[in-house]
mmCIF file of C-alpha atoms in Angstrom:
data_model
loop_
_atom_site.group_PDB
_atom_site.id
_atom_site.type_symbol
_atom_site.label_atom_id
_atom_site.label_comp_id
_atom_site.label_asym_id
_atom_site.label_seq_id
_atom_site.Cartn_x
_atom_site.Cartn_y
_atom_site.Cartn_z
ATOM 1 C CA UNK A 29 10.623 27.216 -15.564
ATOM 2 C CA UNK A 30 7.749 24.822 -15.960
ATOM 3 C CA UNK A 31 7.541 22.607 -18.660
ATOM 4 C CA UNK A 32 4.769 24.648 -20.619
ATOM 5 C CA UNK A 33 6.836 27.548 -20.077
ATOM 6 C CA UNK A 34 9.909 25.616 -21.764
ATOM 7 C CA UNK A 35 7.891 24.508 -24.412
ATOM 8 C CA UNK A 36 6.821 28.089 -25.261
ATOM 9 C CA UNK A 37 9.982 29.263 -24.917
ATOM 10 C CA UNK A 38 11.124 26.423 -27.764
ATOM 11 C CA UNK A 39 8.199 27.829 -30.029
ATOM 12 C CA UNK A 40 9.295 31.315 -29.436
ATOM 13 C CA UNK A 41 12.890 30.434 -30.623
ATOM 14 C CA UNK A 42 11.514 28.605 -33.594
ATOM 15 C CA UNK A 43 9.300 31.231 -34.500
ATOM 16 C CA UNK A 44 12.427 33.650 -34.147
ATOM 17 C CA UNK A 45 14.128 31.467 -36.944
ATOM 18 C CA UNK A 46 11.584 32.728 -39.687
ATOM 19 C CA UNK A 47 11.169 29.292 -41.291
ATOM 20 C CA UNK A 48 9.261 29.003 -44.362
ATOM 21 C CA UNK A 49 5.797 27.642 -43.258
ATOM 22 C CA UNK A 50 5.637 25.561 -46.111
ATOM 23 C CA UNK A 51 8.903 23.889 -45.885
ATOM 24 C CA UNK A 52 8.921 19.939 -44.568
ATOM 25 C CA UNK A 53 11.116 20.744 -41.667
ATOM 26 C CA UNK A 54 9.196 23.344 -40.421
ATOM 27 C CA UNK A 55 6.133 21.225 -40.284
ATOM 28 C CA UNK A 56 8.134 18.828 -38.499
ATOM 29 C CA UNK A 57 9.323 21.165 -35.962
ATOM 30 C CA UNK A 58 5.749 22.523 -35.470
ATOM 31 C CA UNK A 59 4.477 18.994 -34.994
ATOM 32 C CA UNK A 60 7.285 18.469 -32.294
ATOM 33 C CA UNK A 61 6.643 21.812 -30.482
ATOM 34 C CA UNK A 62 2.684 20.852 -30.482
ATOM 35 C CA UNK A 63 3.676 17.308 -28.859
ATOM 36 C CA UNK A 64 5.807 19.052 -26.188
ATOM 37 C CA UNK A 65 3.063 21.630 -25.400
ATOM 38 C CA UNK A 66 0.390 18.467 -25.000
ATOM 39 C CA UNK A 67 2.703 16.573 -22.984
ATOM 40 C CA UNK A 68 3.621 19.543 -20.761
ATOM 41 C CA UNK A 69 -0.219 20.130 -20.125
ATOM 42 C CA UNK A 70 -0.489 16.332 -19.412
ATOM 43 C CA UNK A 71 2.237 16.080 -16.867
ATOM 44 C CA UNK A 72 1.030 19.352 -15.336
ATOM 45 C CA UNK A 73 -2.625 17.738 -14.785
ATOM 46 C CA UNK A 74 -0.942 14.386 -13.559
ATOM 47 C CA UNK A 75 1.114 16.419 -11.046
ATOM 48 C CA UNK A 76 -1.933 18.351 -9.594
ATOM 49 C CA UNK A 77 -3.998 15.000 -9.844
ATOM 50 C CA UNK A 78 -1.056 13.211 -7.856
ATOM 51 C CA UNK A 79 -1.020 16.076 -5.189
ATOM 52 C CA UNK A 80 -4.755 15.961 -4.568
ATOM 53 C CA UNK A 81 -4.418 12.297 -4.323
ATOM 54 C CA UNK A 82 -1.654 12.507 -1.710
ATOM 55 C CA UNK A 83 -3.629 14.969 0.300
ATOM 56 C CA UNK A 84 -6.427 12.466 0.330
ATOM 57 C CA UNK A 85 -4.359 9.492 1.435
ATOM 58 C CA UNK A 86 -3.031 11.765 4.164
ATOM 59 C CA UNK A 87 -6.582 12.522 5.346
ATOM 60 C CA UNK A 88 -7.561 8.840 5.122
ATOM 61 C CA UNK A 89 -4.535 8.052 7.185
ATOM 62 C CA UNK A 90 -5.485 10.368 9.538
ATOM 63 C CA UNK A 91 -8.898 9.244 9.723
ATOM 64 C CA UNK A 92 -7.830 5.742 10.072
ATOM 65 C CA UNK A 93 -5.518 6.703 12.732
ATOM 66 C CA UNK A 94 -8.612 8.213 14.754
ATOM 67 C CA UNK A 95 -10.680 5.139 14.111
ATOM 68 C CA UNK A 96 -7.917 2.883 15.555
ATOM 69 C CA UNK A 97 -7.332 4.968 18.485
ATOM 70 C CA UNK A 98 -11.146 4.893 19.242
ATOM 71 C CA UNK A 99 -11.675 1.135 18.467
ATOM 72 C CA UNK A 100 -8.359 -0.281 20.360
ATOM 73 C CA UNK A 101 -8.499 2.706 23.010
ATOM 74 C CA UNK A 102 -4.762 3.266 22.258
ATOM 75 C CA UNK A 103 -2.532 6.116 21.589
ATOM 76 C CA UNK A 104 0.315 5.366 18.900
ATOM 77 C CA UNK A 105 2.839 4.905 21.453
ATOM 78 C CA UNK A 106 0.766 1.952 23.112
ATOM 79 C CA UNK A 107 0.909 -0.292 19.901
ATOM 80 C CA UNK A 108 2.770 -3.642 20.630
ATOM 81 C CA UNK A 109 5.515 -2.325 18.017
ATOM 82 C CA UNK A 110 5.054 -4.946 15.152
ATOM 83 C CA UNK A 111 3.034 -2.238 13.070
ATOM 84 C CA UNK A 112 -0.377 -4.256 13.320
ATOM 85 C CA UNK A 113 -2.006 -1.315 15.130
ATOM 86 C CA UNK A 114 -3.370 -3.749 18.056
ATOM 87 C CA UNK A 115 -2.200 -3.771 21.429
ATOM 88 C CA UNK A 116 -1.087 -7.152 23.182
ATOM 89 C CA UNK A 117 -1.126 -7.542 26.860
ATOM 90 C CA UNK A 118 2.688 -7.752 27.136
ATOM 91 C CA UNK A 119 5.130 -7.437 24.295
ATOM 92 C CA UNK A 120 6.698 -10.854 25.317
ATOM 93 C CA UNK A 121 3.285 -12.683 25.754
ATOM 94 C CA UNK A 122 1.051 -11.960 22.668
ATOM 95 C CA UNK A 123 -2.295 -13.477 22.742
ATOM 96 C CA UNK A 124 -4.278 -14.770 19.808
ATOM 97 C CA UNK A 125 -8.034 -15.731 19.347
ATOM 98 C CA UNK A 126 -9.127 -18.978 17.526
ATOM 99 C CA UNK A 127 -12.492 -20.354 17.086
ATOM 100 C CA UNK A 128 -13.147 -23.976 17.880
ATOM 101 C CA UNK A 129 -14.662 -25.758 14.942
ATOM 102 C CA UNK A 130 -16.726 -28.106 16.881
ATOM 103 C CA UNK A 131 -18.409 -25.586 19.276
ATOM 104 C CA UNK A 132 -17.653 -22.148 17.777
ATOM 105 C CA UNK A 133 -16.380 -20.870 21.343
ATOM 106 C CA UNK A 134 -13.595 -18.438 20.953
ATOM 107 C CA UNK A 135 -10.415 -19.435 22.760
ATOM 108 C CA UNK A 136 -7.461 -17.076 23.944
ATOM 109 C CA UNK A 137 -4.204 -18.554 22.873
ATOM 110 C CA UNK A 138 -0.705 -17.295 23.994
ATOM 111 C CA UNK A 139 2.578 -18.202 22.364
ATOM 112 C CA UNK A 140 3.343 -21.078 24.835
ATOM 113 C CA UNK A 141 -0.031 -22.660 23.987
ATOM 114 C CA UNK A 142 0.802 -22.373 20.318
ATOM 115 C CA UNK A 143 4.402 -23.962 21.092
ATOM 116 C CA UNK A 144 2.569 -27.124 22.478
ATOM 117 C CA UNK A 145 0.926 -27.466 19.226
ATOM 118 C CA UNK A 146 -2.180 -28.539 20.847
ATOM 119 C CA UNK A 147 -5.099 -27.689 23.323
ATOM 120 C CA UNK A 148 -8.288 -29.170 24.395
ATOM 121 C CA UNK A 149 -11.338 -26.915 23.900
ATOM 122 C CA UNK A 150 -12.578 -25.486 27.360
ATOM 123 C CA UNK A 151 -16.267 -25.194 26.051
ATOM 124 C CA UNK A 152 -16.639 -28.901 24.127
ATOM 125 C CA UNK A 153 -13.533 -31.053 25.417
ATOM 126 C CA UNK A 154 -12.503 -31.204 21.589
ATOM 127 C CA UNK A 155 -8.956 -31.822 20.915
ATOM 128 C CA UNK A 156 -7.448 -29.185 18.801
ATOM 129 C CA UNK A 157 -3.900 -29.193 17.219
ATOM 130 C CA UNK A 158 -2.108 -26.485 15.476
ATOM 131 C CA UNK A 159 0.295 -27.647 12.951
ATOM 132 C CA UNK A 160 1.935 -24.581 11.002
ATOM 133 C CA UNK A 161 4.698 -26.387 9.310
ATOM 134 C CA UNK A 162 2.308 -28.067 6.851
ATOM 135 C CA UNK A 163 1.499 -25.029 4.897
ATOM 136 C CA UNK A 164 5.284 -24.402 4.594
ATOM 137 C CA UNK A 165 6.056 -28.091 3.544
ATOM 138 C CA UNK A 166 3.068 -28.037 1.018
ATOM 139 C CA UNK A 167 4.393 -24.935 -0.739
ATOM 140 C CA UNK A 168 7.902 -26.395 -0.760
ATOM 141 C CA UNK A 169 6.855 -29.557 -2.251
ATOM 142 C CA UNK A 170 4.610 -27.589 -4.914
ATOM 143 C CA UNK A 171 7.709 -25.493 -5.744
ATOM 144 C CA UNK A 172 9.767 -28.662 -6.176
ATOM 145 C CA UNK A 173 7.500 -30.200 -8.767
#
């Protein structure tokens, strides 16, 4: 039984009581049943809109999956497994791209290069450092204040 059907059933029960339409109690009951009717209709509309939105999200997800497959040239089972949708050459040896701030060249880095914390740009010879701890220390210092 839907909420609208239940609200109609309650109205029928109330009508069956033969209450005096001018009595204060009857007016209160009528107002409550009208509210139940309105709420039931609103909930049904929300449920319909929610179902439609769910279908749209499913369609978007399928479209995004197709785009990822076309763009990266991968099937779902070829993803690196981290949930990013990207494919890395080896699961154990992920690569990253950085842009040199001096010459603008794109440099391919792997985990071992990042672990060293520094490289020399092959394009311009600029010394580049990678220090990921500063961000964590800065946020901890700010939280302590």
